Amino acid sequence: MADIDDRMRALRAKFIAQTLDSLPSIEMSAASRDWPSLVGAAHSLAGRAGMFGFPGLGAAARDVEEAIETGANDDALDKLSSKLLEEIRSLHQDF
């Protein structure tokens, strides 16, 4: 069991590091309102965040993804993107 726990901790740390590494490109996509790029990043995060114990990040990513896919206006997407970025930045506390 310890092997599995150690492996999950290592995978979780890798997820955090990769997500923090992707922060600049996600920030740029959000700032430039490049919604097609942002939806890809949000989709990836939504699927993996919950698996590693970050339900807030997963929910924020799903909200962004769904809003982009349903054609939400730029102001709504700006707000949702800001929440997603806050969730990503909070990963520093867990790293």
mmCIF file as gemmi writes it, N, C-alpha and C atoms, coordinates in Angstrom:
data_model
loop_
_atom_site.group_PDB
_atom_site.id
_atom_site.type_symbol
_atom_site.label_atom_id
_atom_site.label_alt_id
_atom_site.label_comp_id
_atom_site.label_asym_id
_atom_site.label_entity_id
_atom_site.label_seq_id
_atom_site.pdbx_PDB_ins_code
_atom_site.Cartn_x
_atom_site.Cartn_y
_atom_site.Cartn_z
_atom_site.occupancy
_atom_site.B_iso_or_equiv
_atom_site.pdbx_formal_charge
_atom_site.auth_seq_id
_atom_site.auth_asym_id
_atom_site.pdbx_PDB_model_num
ATOM 1 N N . MET Axp A 1 ? 0.821 -1.199 0 1 0 ? 1 A 1
ATOM 2 C CA . MET Axp A 1 ? 0 0 0 1 0 ? 1 A 1
ATOM 3 C C . MET Axp A 1 ? 0.866 1.264 0 1 0 ? 1 A 1
ATOM 4 N N . ALA Axp A 2 ? 1.98 1.211 0.709 1 0 ? 2 A 1
ATOM 5 C CA . ALA Axp A 2 ? 2.871 2.376 0.762 1 0 ? 2 A 1
ATOM 6 C C . ALA Axp A 2 ? 3.396 2.721 -0.623 1 0 ? 2 A 1
ATOM 7 N N . ASP Axp A 3 ? 3.664 1.698 -1.437 1 0 ? 3 A 1
ATOM 8 C CA . ASP Axp A 3 ? 4.121 1.943 -2.804 1 0 ? 3 A 1
ATOM 9 C C . ASP Axp A 3 ? 3.097 2.737 -3.601 1 0 ? 3 A 1
ATOM 10 N N . ILE Axp A 4 ? 1.838 2.368 -3.467 1 0 ? 4 A 1
ATOM 11 C CA . ILE Axp A 4 ? 0.777 3.068 -4.179 1 0 ? 4 A 1
ATOM 12 C C . ILE Axp A 4 ? 0.657 4.497 -3.679 1 0 ? 4 A 1
ATOM 13 N N . ASP Axp A 5 ? 0.718 4.674 -2.361 1 0 ? 5 A 1
ATOM 14 C CA . ASP Axp A 5 ? 0.632 6.026 -1.789 1 0 ? 5 A 1
ATOM 15 C C . ASP Axp A 5 ? 1.8 6.89 -2.252 1 0 ? 5 A 1
ATOM 16 N N . ASP Axp A 6 ? 2.995 6.314 -2.262 1 0 ? 6 A 1
ATOM 17 C CA . ASP Axp A 6 ? 4.176 7.052 -2.723 1 0 ? 6 A 1
ATOM 18 C C . ASP Axp A 6 ? 4.034 7.426 -4.199 1 0 ? 6 A 1
ATOM 19 N N . ARG Axp A 7 ? 3.528 6.505 -4.97 1 0 ? 7 A 1
ATOM 20 C CA . ARG Axp A 7 ? 3.358 6.765 -6.397 1 0 ? 7 A 1
ATOM 21 C C . ARG Axp A 7 ? 2.313 7.86 -6.637 1 0 ? 7 A 1
ATOM 22 N N . MET Axp A 8 ? 1.211 7.802 -5.89 1 0 ? 8 A 1
ATOM 23 C CA . MET Axp A 8 ? 0.183 8.836 -6.03 1 0 ? 8 A 1
ATOM 24 C C . MET Axp A 8 ? 0.714 10.204 -5.605 1 0 ? 8 A 1
ATOM 25 N N . ARG Axp A 9 ? 1.516 10.251 -4.535 1 0 ? 9 A 1
ATOM 26 C CA . ARG Axp A 9 ? 2.112 11.53 -4.119 1 0 ? 9 A 1
ATOM 27 C C . ARG Axp A 9 ? 3.021 12.082 -5.215 1 0 ? 9 A 1
ATOM 28 N N . ALA Axp A 10 ? 3.785 11.198 -5.837 1 0 ? 10 A 1
ATOM 29 C CA . ALA Axp A 10 ? 4.683 11.627 -6.909 1 0 ? 10 A 1
ATOM 30 C C . ALA Axp A 10 ? 3.884 12.129 -8.117 1 0 ? 10 A 1
ATOM 31 N N . LEU Axp A 11 ? 2.814 11.429 -8.459 1 0 ? 11 A 1
ATOM 32 C CA . LEU Axp A 11 ? 1.971 11.855 -9.579 1 0 ? 11 A 1
ATOM 33 C C . LEU Axp A 11 ? 1.28 13.176 -9.275 1 0 ? 11 A 1
ATOM 34 N N . ARG Axp A 12 ? 0.854 13.35 -8.034 1 0 ? 12 A 1
ATOM 35 C CA . ARG Axp A 12 ? 0.206 14.597 -7.624 1 0 ? 12 A 1
ATOM 36 C C . ARG Axp A 12 ? 1.192 15.762 -7.73 1 0 ? 12 A 1
ATOM 37 N N . ALA Axp A 13 ? 2.41 15.54 -7.273 1 0 ? 13 A 1
ATOM 38 C CA . ALA Axp A 13 ? 3.446 16.576 -7.355 1 0 ? 13 A 1
ATOM 39 C C . ALA Axp A 13 ? 3.742 16.918 -8.811 1 0 ? 13 A 1
ATOM 40 N N . LYS Axp A 14 ? 3.759 15.907 -9.659 1 0 ? 14 A 1
ATOM 41 C CA . LYS Axp A 14 ? 4.009 16.138 -11.082 1 0 ? 14 A 1
ATOM 42 C C . LYS Axp A 14 ? 2.858 16.939 -11.704 1 0 ? 14 A 1
ATOM 43 N N . PHE Axp A 15 ? 1.626 16.608 -11.33 1 0 ? 15 A 1
ATOM 44 C CA . PHE Axp A 15 ? 0.47 17.362 -11.821 1 0 ? 15 A 1
ATOM 45 C C . PHE Axp A 15 ? 0.578 18.826 -11.415 1 0 ? 15 A 1
ATOM 46 N N . ILE Axp A 16 ? 0.91 19.071 -10.152 1 0 ? 16 A 1
ATOM 47 C CA . ILE Axp A 16 ? 1.042 20.452 -9.671 1 0 ? 16 A 1
ATOM 48 C C . ILE Axp A 16 ? 2.121 21.188 -10.452 1 0 ? 16 A 1
ATOM 49 N N . ALA Axp A 17 ? 3.281 20.561 -10.612 1 0 ? 17 A 1
ATOM 50 C CA . ALA Axp A 17 ? 4.387 21.199 -11.332 1 0 ? 17 A 1
ATOM 51 C C . ALA Axp A 17 ? 3.998 21.502 -12.781 1 0 ? 17 A 1
ATOM 52 N N . GLN Axp A 18 ? 3.363 20.548 -13.447 1 0 ? 18 A 1
ATOM 53 C CA . GLN Axp A 18 ? 2.96 20.766 -14.839 1 0 ? 18 A 1
ATOM 54 C C . GLN Axp A 18 ? 1.913 21.87 -14.949 1 0 ? 18 A 1
ATOM 55 N N . THR Axp A 19 ? 0.994 21.892 -14.003 1 0 ? 19 A 1
ATOM 56 C CA . THR Axp A 19 ? -0.047 22.916 -14.031 1 0 ? 19 A 1
ATOM 57 C C . THR Axp A 19 ? 0.542 24.296 -13.789 1 0 ? 19 A 1
ATOM 58 N N . LEU Axp A 20 ? 1.448 24.4 -12.835 1 0 ? 20 A 1
ATOM 59 C CA . LEU Axp A 20 ? 2.097 25.688 -12.589 1 0 ? 20 A 1
ATOM 60 C C . LEU Axp A 20 ? 2.952 26.111 -13.777 1 0 ? 20 A 1
ATOM 61 N N . ASP Axp A 21 ? 3.595 25.145 -14.45 1 0 ? 21 A 1
ATOM 62 C CA . ASP Axp A 21 ? 4.376 25.458 -15.643 1 0 ? 21 A 1
ATOM 63 C C . ASP Axp A 21 ? 3.494 25.985 -16.772 1 0 ? 21 A 1
ATOM 64 N N . SER Axp A 22 ? 2.247 25.516 -16.817 1 0 ? 22 A 1
ATOM 65 C CA . SER Axp A 22 ? 1.337 25.948 -17.883 1 0 ? 22 A 1
ATOM 66 C C . SER Axp A 22 ? 0.663 27.283 -17.571 1 0 ? 22 A 1
ATOM 67 N N . LEU Axp A 23 ? 0.843 27.782 -16.353 1 0 ? 23 A 1
ATOM 68 C CA . LEU Axp A 23 ? 0.183 29.021 -15.945 1 0 ? 23 A 1
ATOM 69 C C . LEU Axp A 23 ? 0.43 30.19 -16.899 1 0 ? 23 A 1
ATOM 70 N N . PRO Axp A 24 ? 1.682 30.473 -17.315 1 0 ? 24 A 1
ATOM 71 C CA . PRO Axp A 24 ? 1.883 31.618 -18.214 1 0 ? 24 A 1
ATOM 72 C C . PRO Axp A 24 ? 1.092 31.521 -19.523 1 0 ? 24 A 1
ATOM 73 N N . SER Axp A 25 ? 1.029 30.331 -20.104 1 0 ? 25 A 1
ATOM 74 C CA . SER Axp A 25 ? 0.288 30.219 -21.367 1 0 ? 25 A 1
ATOM 75 C C . SER Axp A 25 ? -1.217 30.335 -21.137 1 0 ? 25 A 1
ATOM 76 N N . ILE Axp A 26 ? -1.695 29.843 -19.999 1 0 ? 26 A 1
ATOM 77 C CA . ILE Axp A 26 ? -3.117 29.984 -19.677 1 0 ? 26 A 1
ATOM 78 C C . ILE Axp A 26 ? -3.442 31.453 -19.417 1 0 ? 26 A 1
ATOM 79 N N . GLU Axp A 27 ? -2.557 32.141 -18.699 1 0 ? 27 A 1
ATOM 80 C CA . GLU Axp A 27 ? -2.747 33.579 -18.459 1 0 ? 27 A 1
ATOM 81 C C . GLU Axp A 27 ? -2.796 34.341 -19.777 1 0 ? 27 A 1
ATOM 82 N N . MET Axp A 28 ? -1.896 33.992 -20.693 1 0 ? 28 A 1
ATOM 83 C CA . MET Axp A 28 ? -1.847 34.684 -21.987 1 0 ? 28 A 1
ATOM 84 C C . MET Axp A 28 ? -3.122 34.414 -22.791 1 0 ? 28 A 1
ATOM 85 N N . SER Axp A 29 ? -3.575 33.175 -22.782 1 0 ? 29 A 1
ATOM 86 C CA . SER Axp A 29 ? -4.816 32.848 -23.503 1 0 ? 29 A 1
ATOM 87 C C . SER Axp A 29 ? -5.991 33.626 -22.93 1 0 ? 29 A 1
ATOM 88 N N . ALA Axp A 30 ? -6.068 33.7 -21.615 1 0 ? 30 A 1
ATOM 89 C CA . ALA Axp A 30 ? -7.172 34.424 -20.974 1 0 ? 30 A 1
ATOM 90 C C . ALA Axp A 30 ? -7.075 35.923 -21.256 1 0 ? 30 A 1
ATOM 91 N N . ALA Axp A 31 ? -5.881 36.481 -21.133 1 0 ? 31 A 1
ATOM 92 C CA . ALA Axp A 31 ? -5.704 37.924 -21.333 1 0 ? 31 A 1
ATOM 93 C C . ALA Axp A 31 ? -6.013 38.347 -22.766 1 0 ? 31 A 1
ATOM 94 N N . SER Axp A 32 ? -5.665 37.491 -23.71 1 0 ? 32 A 1
ATOM 95 C CA . SER Axp A 32 ? -5.902 37.829 -25.12 1 0 ? 32 A 1
ATOM 96 C C . SER Axp A 32 ? -7.248 37.313 -25.63 1 0 ? 32 A 1
ATOM 97 N N . ARG Axp A 33 ? -7.994 36.713 -24.699 1 0 ? 33 A 1
ATOM 98 C CA . ARG Axp A 33 ? -9.314 36.141 -25.036 1 0 ? 33 A 1
ATOM 99 C C . ARG Axp A 33 ? -9.207 35.13 -26.179 1 0 ? 33 A 1
ATOM 100 N N . ASP Axp A 34 ? -8.158 34.343 -26.112 1 0 ? 34 A 1
ATOM 101 C CA . ASP Axp A 34 ? -7.95 33.256 -27.069 1 0 ? 34 A 1
ATOM 102 C C . ASP Axp A 34 ? -8.702 32.042 -26.533 1 0 ? 34 A 1
ATOM 103 N N . TRP Axp A 35 ? -10.008 32.078 -26.685 1 0 ? 35 A 1
ATOM 104 C CA . TRP Axp A 35 ? -10.867 31.051 -26.097 1 0 ? 35 A 1
ATOM 105 C C . TRP Axp A 35 ? -10.59 29.647 -26.641 1 0 ? 35 A 1
ATOM 106 N N . PRO Axp A 36 ? -10.277 29.47 -27.928 1 0 ? 36 A 1
ATOM 107 C CA . PRO Axp A 36 ? -9.971 28.113 -28.394 1 0 ? 36 A 1
ATOM 108 C C . PRO Axp A 36 ? -8.763 27.485 -27.672 1 0 ? 36 A 1
ATOM 109 N N . SER Axp A 37 ? -7.748 28.288 -27.403 1 0 ? 37 A 1
ATOM 110 C CA . SER Axp A 37 ? -6.595 27.767 -26.658 1 0 ? 37 A 1
ATOM 111 C C . SER Axp A 37 ? -6.962 27.484 -25.211 1 0 ? 37 A 1
ATOM 112 N N . LEU Axp A 38 ? -7.738 28.38 -24.634 1 0 ? 38 A 1
ATOM 113 C CA . LEU Axp A 38 ? -8.102 28.231 -23.23 1 0 ? 38 A 1
ATOM 114 C C . LEU Axp A 38 ? -8.999 27.016 -23.011 1 0 ? 38 A 1
ATOM 115 N N . VAL Axp A 39 ? -9.882 26.738 -23.949 1 0 ? 39 A 1
ATOM 116 C CA . VAL Axp A 39 ? -10.794 25.598 -23.758 1 0 ? 39 A 1
ATOM 117 C C . VAL Axp A 39 ? -10.013 24.287 -23.714 1 0 ? 39 A 1
ATOM 118 N N . GLY Axp A 40 ? -8.951 24.181 -24.474 1 0 ? 40 A 1
ATOM 119 C CA . GLY Axp A 40 ? -8.128 22.969 -24.442 1 0 ? 40 A 1
ATOM 120 C C . GLY Axp A 40 ? -7.446 22.774 -23.103 1 0 ? 40 A 1
ATOM 121 N N . ALA Axp A 41 ? -6.891 23.854 -22.582 1 0 ? 41 A 1
ATOM 122 C CA . ALA Axp A 41 ? -6.233 23.781 -21.272 1 0 ? 41 A 1
ATOM 123 C C . ALA Axp A 41 ? -7.25 23.481 -20.176 1 0 ? 41 A 1
ATOM 124 N N . ALA Axp A 42 ? -8.397 24.128 -20.257 1 0 ? 42 A 1
ATOM 125 C CA . ALA Axp A 42 ? -9.441 23.912 -19.248 1 0 ? 42 A 1
ATOM 126 C C . ALA Axp A 42 ? -9.935 22.475 -19.279 1 0 ? 42 A 1
ATOM 127 N N . HIS Axp A 43 ? -10.107 21.925 -20.456 1 0 ? 43 A 1
ATOM 128 C CA . HIS Axp A 43 ? -10.562 20.539 -20.586 1 0 ? 43 A 1
ATOM 129 C C . HIS Axp A 43 ? -9.569 19.583 -19.928 1 0 ? 43 A 1
ATOM 130 N N . SER Axp A 44 ? -8.314 19.786 -20.193 1 0 ? 44 A 1
ATOM 131 C CA . SER Axp A 44 ? -7.274 18.934 -19.614 1 0 ? 44 A 1
ATOM 132 C C . SER Axp A 44 ? -7.26 19.028 -18.089 1 0 ? 44 A 1
ATOM 133 N N . LEU Axp A 45 ? -7.344 20.242 -17.575 1 0 ? 45 A 1
ATOM 134 C CA . LEU Axp A 45 ? -7.347 20.433 -16.126 1 0 ? 45 A 1
ATOM 135 C C . LEU Axp A 45 ? -8.595 19.864 -15.473 1 0 ? 45 A 1
ATOM 136 N N . ALA Axp A 46 ? -9.723 20.048 -16.114 1 0 ? 46 A 1
ATOM 137 C CA . ALA Axp A 46 ? -10.993 19.567 -15.548 1 0 ? 46 A 1
ATOM 138 C C . ALA Axp A 46 ? -10.946 18.062 -15.346 1 0 ? 46 A 1
ATOM 139 N N . GLY Axp A 47 ? -10.344 17.366 -16.269 1 0 ? 47 A 1
ATOM 140 C CA . GLY Axp A 47 ? -10.293 15.918 -16.18 1 0 ? 47 A 1
ATOM 141 C C . GLY Axp A 47 ? -9.313 15.393 -15.154 1 0 ? 47 A 1
ATOM 142 N N . ARG Axp A 48 ? -8.242 16.12 -14.917 1 0 ? 48 A 1
ATOM 143 C CA . ARG Axp A 48 ? -7.186 15.608 -14.029 1 0 ? 48 A 1
ATOM 144 C C . ARG Axp A 48 ? -7.23 16.167 -12.617 1 0 ? 48 A 1
ATOM 145 N N . ALA Axp A 49 ? -7.746 17.36 -12.441 1 0 ? 49 A 1
ATOM 146 C CA . ALA Axp A 49 ? -7.673 18.025 -11.131 1 0 ? 49 A 1
ATOM 147 C C . ALA Axp A 49 ? -8.349 17.233 -10.018 1 0 ? 49 A 1
ATOM 148 N N . GLY Axp A 50 ? -9.539 16.732 -10.277 1 0 ? 50 A 1
ATOM 149 C CA . GLY Axp A 50 ? -10.25 15.985 -9.253 1 0 ? 50 A 1
ATOM 150 C C . GLY Axp A 50 ? -9.535 14.708 -8.86 1 0 ? 50 A 1
ATOM 151 N N . MET Axp A 51 ? -8.883 14.106 -9.826 1 0 ? 51 A 1
ATOM 152 C CA . MET Axp A 51 ? -8.156 12.865 -9.581 1 0 ? 51 A 1
ATOM 153 C C . MET Axp A 51 ? -7.033 13.071 -8.552 1 0 ? 51 A 1
ATOM 154 N N . PHE Axp A 52 ? -6.506 14.288 -8.505 1 0 ? 52 A 1
ATOM 155 C CA . PHE Axp A 52 ? -5.386 14.575 -7.611 1 0 ? 52 A 1
ATOM 156 C C . PHE Axp A 52 ? -5.79 15.4 -6.394 1 0 ? 52 A 1
ATOM 157 N N . GLY Axp A 53 ? -7.086 15.511 -6.152 1 0 ? 53 A 1
ATOM 158 C CA . GLY Axp A 53 ? -7.551 16.15 -4.927 1 0 ? 53 A 1
ATOM 159 C C . GLY Axp A 53 ? -7.735 17.652 -5.001 1 0 ? 53 A 1
ATOM 160 N N . PHE Axp A 54 ? -8.031 18.165 -6.175 1 0 ? 54 A 1
ATOM 161 C CA . PHE Axp A 54 ? -8.248 19.598 -6.352 1 0 ? 54 A 1
ATOM 162 C C . PHE Axp A 54 ? -9.622 19.855 -6.968 1 0 ? 54 A 1
ATOM 163 N N . PRO Axp A 55 ? -10.678 19.621 -6.193 1 0 ? 55 A 1
ATOM 164 C CA . PRO Axp A 55 ? -12.028 19.775 -6.753 1 0 ? 55 A 1
ATOM 165 C C . PRO Axp A 55 ? -12.344 21.213 -7.163 1 0 ? 55 A 1
ATOM 166 N N . GLY Axp A 56 ? -11.82 22.201 -6.455 1 0 ? 56 A 1
ATOM 167 C CA . GLY Axp A 56 ? -12.062 23.597 -6.816 1 0 ? 56 A 1
ATOM 168 C C . GLY Axp A 56 ? -11.462 23.936 -8.164 1 0 ? 56 A 1
ATOM 169 N N . LEU Axp A 57 ? -10.273 23.449 -8.411 1 0 ? 57 A 1
ATOM 170 C CA . LEU Axp A 57 ? -9.615 23.658 -9.698 1 0 ? 57 A 1
ATOM 171 C C . LEU Axp A 57 ? -10.395 22.952 -10.8 1 0 ? 57 A 1
ATOM 172 N N . GLY Axp A 58 ? -10.81 21.725 -10.534 1 0 ? 58 A 1
ATOM 173 C CA . GLY Axp A 58 ? -11.583 20.981 -11.525 1 0 ? 58 A 1
ATOM 174 C C . GLY Axp A 58 ? -12.887 21.68 -11.863 1 0 ? 58 A 1
ATOM 175 N N . ALA Axp A 59 ? -13.569 22.184 -10.856 1 0 ? 59 A 1
ATOM 176 C CA . ALA Axp A 59 ? -14.845 22.877 -11.08 1 0 ? 59 A 1
ATOM 177 C C . ALA Axp A 59 ? -14.634 24.17 -11.877 1 0 ? 59 A 1
ATOM 178 N N . ALA Axp A 60 ? -13.596 24.925 -11.528 1 0 ? 60 A 1
ATOM 179 C CA . ALA Axp A 60 ? -13.318 26.169 -12.246 1 0 ? 60 A 1
ATOM 180 C C . ALA Axp A 60 ? -12.973 25.881 -13.707 1 0 ? 60 A 1
ATOM 181 N N . ALA Axp A 61 ? -12.202 24.842 -13.94 1 0 ? 61 A 1
ATOM 182 C CA . ALA Axp A 61 ? -11.834 24.471 -15.309 1 0 ? 61 A 1
ATOM 183 C C . ALA Axp A 61 ? -13.066 24.019 -16.098 1 0 ? 61 A 1
ATOM 184 N N . ARG Axp A 62 ? -13.93 23.229 -15.466 1 0 ? 62 A 1
ATOM 185 C CA . ARG Axp A 62 ? -15.166 22.793 -16.137 1 0 ? 62 A 1
ATOM 186 C C . ARG Axp A 62 ? -16.067 23.982 -16.462 1 0 ? 62 A 1
ATOM 187 N N . ASP Axp A 63 ? -16.142 24.93 -15.534 1 0 ? 63 A 1
ATOM 188 C CA . ASP Axp A 63 ? -16.961 26.123 -15.769 1 0 ? 63 A 1
ATOM 189 C C . ASP Axp A 63 ? -16.463 26.897 -16.988 1 0 ? 63 A 1
ATOM 190 N N . VAL Axp A 64 ? -15.145 27.056 -17.09 1 0 ? 64 A 1
ATOM 191 C CA . VAL Axp A 64 ? -14.568 27.759 -18.245 1 0 ? 64 A 1
ATOM 192 C C . VAL Axp A 64 ? -14.854 26.98 -19.522 1 0 ? 64 A 1
ATOM 193 N N . GLU Axp A 65 ? -14.588 25.696 -19.482 1 0 ? 65 A 1
ATOM 194 C CA . GLU Axp A 65 ? -14.8 24.864 -20.672 1 0 ? 65 A 1
ATOM 195 C C . GLU Axp A 65 ? -16.253 24.935 -21.148 1 0 ? 65 A 1
ATOM 196 N N . GLU Axp A 66 ? -17.187 24.749 -20.233 1 0 ? 66 A 1
ATOM 197 C CA . GLU Axp A 66 ? -18.604 24.764 -20.592 1 0 ? 66 A 1
ATOM 198 C C . GLU Axp A 66 ? -19.043 26.137 -21.101 1 0 ? 66 A 1
ATOM 199 N N . ALA Axp A 67 ? -18.539 27.194 -20.471 1 0 ? 67 A 1
ATOM 200 C CA . ALA Axp A 67 ? -18.914 28.547 -20.895 1 0 ? 67 A 1
ATOM 201 C C . ALA Axp A 67 ? -18.411 28.839 -22.303 1 0 ? 67 A 1
ATOM 202 N N . ILE Axp A 68 ? -17.197 28.425 -22.599 1 0 ? 68 A 1
ATOM 203 C CA . ILE Axp A 68 ? -16.655 28.652 -23.943 1 0 ? 68 A 1
ATOM 204 C C . ILE Axp A 68 ? -17.468 27.842 -24.96 1 0 ? 68 A 1
ATOM 205 N N . GLU Axp A 69 ? -17.724 26.587 -24.63 1 0 ? 69 A 1
ATOM 206 C CA . GLU Axp A 69 ? -18.446 25.719 -25.571 1 0 ? 69 A 1
ATOM 207 C C . GLU Axp A 69 ? -19.883 26.164 -25.816 1 0 ? 69 A 1
ATOM 208 N N . THR Axp A 70 ? -20.481 26.85 -24.842 1 0 ? 70 A 1
ATOM 209 C CA . THR Axp A 70 ? -21.862 27.302 -25.023 1 0 ? 70 A 1
ATOM 210 C C . THR Axp A 70 ? -21.953 28.744 -25.52 1 0 ? 70 A 1
ATOM 211 N N . GLY Axp A 71 ? -20.813 29.356 -25.796 1 0 ? 71 A 1
ATOM 212 C CA . GLY Axp A 71 ? -20.809 30.684 -26.391 1 0 ? 71 A 1
ATOM 213 C C . GLY Axp A 71 ? -21.064 31.829 -25.432 1 0 ? 71 A 1
ATOM 214 N N . ALA Axp A 72 ? -20.623 31.686 -24.199 1 0 ? 72 A 1
ATOM 215 C CA . ALA Axp A 72 ? -20.774 32.768 -23.218 1 0 ? 72 A 1
ATOM 216 C C . ALA Axp A 72 ? -20.06 34.024 -23.717 1 0 ? 72 A 1
ATOM 217 N N . ASN Axp A 73 ? -20.512 35.168 -23.245 1 0 ? 73 A 1
ATOM 218 C CA . ASN Axp A 73 ? -19.896 36.427 -23.687 1 0 ? 73 A 1
ATOM 219 C C . ASN Axp A 73 ? -18.529 36.624 -23.019 1 0 ? 73 A 1
ATOM 220 N N . ASP Axp A 74 ? -17.763 37.549 -23.581 1 0 ? 74 A 1
ATOM 221 C CA . ASP Axp A 74 ? -16.39 37.772 -23.117 1 0 ? 74 A 1
ATOM 222 C C . ASP Axp A 74 ? -16.316 38.175 -21.648 1 0 ? 74 A 1
ATOM 223 N N . ASP Axp A 75 ? -17.252 38.986 -21.184 1 0 ? 75 A 1
ATOM 224 C CA . ASP Axp A 75 ? -17.217 39.417 -19.784 1 0 ? 75 A 1
ATOM 225 C C . ASP Axp A 75 ? -17.382 38.225 -18.844 1 0 ? 75 A 1
ATOM 226 N N . ALA Axp A 76 ? -18.311 37.345 -19.161 1 0 ? 76 A 1
ATOM 227 C CA . ALA Axp A 76 ? -18.515 36.147 -18.341 1 0 ? 76 A 1
ATOM 228 C C . ALA Axp A 76 ? -17.278 35.259 -18.38 1 0 ? 76 A 1
ATOM 229 N N . LEU Axp A 77 ? -16.688 35.128 -19.564 1 0 ? 77 A 1
ATOM 230 C CA . LEU Axp A 77 ? -15.489 34.297 -19.699 1 0 ? 77 A 1
ATOM 231 C C . LEU Axp A 77 ? -14.3 34.913 -18.966 1 0 ? 77 A 1
ATOM 232 N N . ASP Axp A 78 ? -14.218 36.23 -18.96 1 0 ? 78 A 1
ATOM 233 C CA . ASP Axp A 78 ? -13.153 36.894 -18.202 1 0 ? 78 A 1
ATOM 234 C C . ASP Axp A 78 ? -13.253 36.548 -16.718 1 0 ? 78 A 1
ATOM 235 N N . LYS Axp A 79 ? -14.458 36.603 -16.175 1 0 ? 79 A 1
ATOM 236 C CA . LYS Axp A 79 ? -14.669 36.3 -14.753 1 0 ? 79 A 1
ATOM 237 C C . LYS Axp A 79 ? -14.344 34.845 -14.443 1 0 ? 79 A 1
ATOM 238 N N . LEU Axp A 80 ? -14.81 33.953 -15.286 1 0 ? 80 A 1
ATOM 239 C CA . LEU Axp A 80 ? -14.549 32.529 -15.065 1 0 ? 80 A 1
ATOM 240 C C . LEU Axp A 80 ? -13.062 32.206 -15.222 1 0 ? 80 A 1
ATOM 241 N N . SER Axp A 81 ? -12.43 32.856 -16.184 1 0 ? 81 A 1
ATOM 242 C CA . SER Axp A 81 ? -10.989 32.657 -16.384 1 0 ? 81 A 1
ATOM 243 C C . SER Axp A 81 ? -10.201 33.143 -15.179 1 0 ? 81 A 1
ATOM 244 N N . SER Axp A 82 ? -10.62 34.255 -14.606 1 0 ? 82 A 1
ATOM 245 C CA . SER Axp A 82 ? -9.949 34.779 -13.406 1 0 ? 82 A 1
ATOM 246 C C . SER Axp A 82 ? -10.043 33.787 -12.258 1 0 ? 82 A 1
ATOM 247 N N . LYS Axp A 83 ? -11.195 33.179 -12.095 1 0 ? 83 A 1
ATOM 248 C CA . LYS Axp A 83 ? -11.369 32.166 -11.044 1 0 ? 83 A 1
ATOM 249 C C . LYS Axp A 83 ? -10.458 30.97 -11.308 1 0 ? 83 A 1
ATOM 250 N N . LEU Axp A 84 ? -10.381 30.536 -12.546 1 0 ? 84 A 1
ATOM 251 C CA . LEU Axp A 84 ? -9.495 29.424 -12.899 1 0 ? 84 A 1
ATOM 252 C C . LEU Axp A 84 ? -8.049 29.771 -12.58 1 0 ? 84 A 1
ATOM 253 N N . LEU Axp A 85 ? -7.623 30.965 -12.94 1 0 ? 85 A 1
ATOM 254 C CA . LEU Axp A 85 ? -6.243 31.376 -12.667 1 0 ? 85 A 1
ATOM 255 C C . LEU Axp A 85 ? -5.968 31.44 -11.162 1 0 ? 85 A 1
ATOM 256 N N . GLU Axp A 86 ? -6.935 31.902 -10.384 1 0 ? 86 A 1
ATOM 257 C CA . GLU Axp A 86 ? -6.782 31.912 -8.918 1 0 ? 86 A 1
ATOM 258 C C . GLU Axp A 86 ? -6.574 30.497 -8.392 1 0 ? 86 A 1
ATOM 259 N N . GLU Axp A 87 ? -7.358 29.571 -8.903 1 0 ? 87 A 1
ATOM 260 C CA . GLU Axp A 87 ? -7.24 28.177 -8.46 1 0 ? 87 A 1
ATOM 261 C C . GLU Axp A 87 ? -5.872 27.602 -8.812 1 0 ? 87 A 1
ATOM 262 N N . ILE Axp A 88 ? -5.388 27.918 -9.997 1 0 ? 88 A 1
ATOM 263 C CA . ILE Axp A 88 ? -4.056 27.427 -10.39 1 0 ? 88 A 1
ATOM 264 C C . ILE Axp A 88 ? -2.984 28.021 -9.498 1 0 ? 88 A 1
ATOM 265 N N . ARG Axp A 89 ? -3.068 29.321 -9.261 1 0 ? 89 A 1
ATOM 266 C CA . ARG Axp A 89 ? -2.056 29.979 -8.408 1 0 ? 89 A 1
ATOM 267 C C . ARG Axp A 89 ? -2.066 29.415 -6.996 1 0 ? 89 A 1
ATOM 268 N N . SER Axp A 90 ? -3.22 28.968 -6.53 1 0 ? 90 A 1
ATOM 269 C CA . SER Axp A 90 ? -3.286 28.424 -5.174 1 0 ? 90 A 1
ATOM 270 C C . SER Axp A 90 ? -2.536 27.108 -5.042 1 0 ? 90 A 1
ATOM 271 N N . LEU Axp A 91 ? -2.176 26.494 -6.151 1 0 ? 91 A 1
ATOM 272 C CA . LEU Axp A 91 ? -1.417 25.243 -6.099 1 0 ? 91 A 1
ATOM 273 C C . LEU Axp A 91 ? -0.041 25.441 -5.471 1 0 ? 91 A 1
ATOM 274 N N . HIS Axp A 92 ? 0.475 26.67 -5.506 1 0 ? 92 A 1
ATOM 275 C CA . HIS Axp A 92 ? 1.779 26.949 -4.884 1 0 ? 92 A 1
ATOM 276 C C . HIS Axp A 92 ? 1.769 26.517 -3.411 1 0 ? 92 A 1
ATOM 277 N N . GLN Axp A 93 ? 0.627 26.614 -2.768 1 0 ? 93 A 1
ATOM 278 C CA . GLN Axp A 93 ? 0.511 26.242 -1.352 1 0 ? 93 A 1
ATOM 279 C C . GLN Axp A 93 ? 0.702 24.742 -1.162 1 0 ? 93 A 1
ATOM 280 N N . ASP Axp A 94 ? 0.373 23.945 -2.177 1 0 ? 94 A 1
ATOM 281 C CA . ASP Axp A 94 ? 0.441 22.497 -2.077 1 0 ? 94 A 1
ATOM 282 C C . ASP Axp A 94 ? 1.736 21.924 -2.63 1 0 ? 94 A 1
ATOM 283 N N . PHE Axp A 95 ? 2.581 22.77 -3.152 1 0 ? 95 A 1
ATOM 284 C CA . PHE Axp A 95 ? 3.79 22.291 -3.833 1 0 ? 95 A 1
ATOM 285 C C . PHE Axp A 95 ? 4.997 22.407 -2.968 1 0 ? 95 A 1
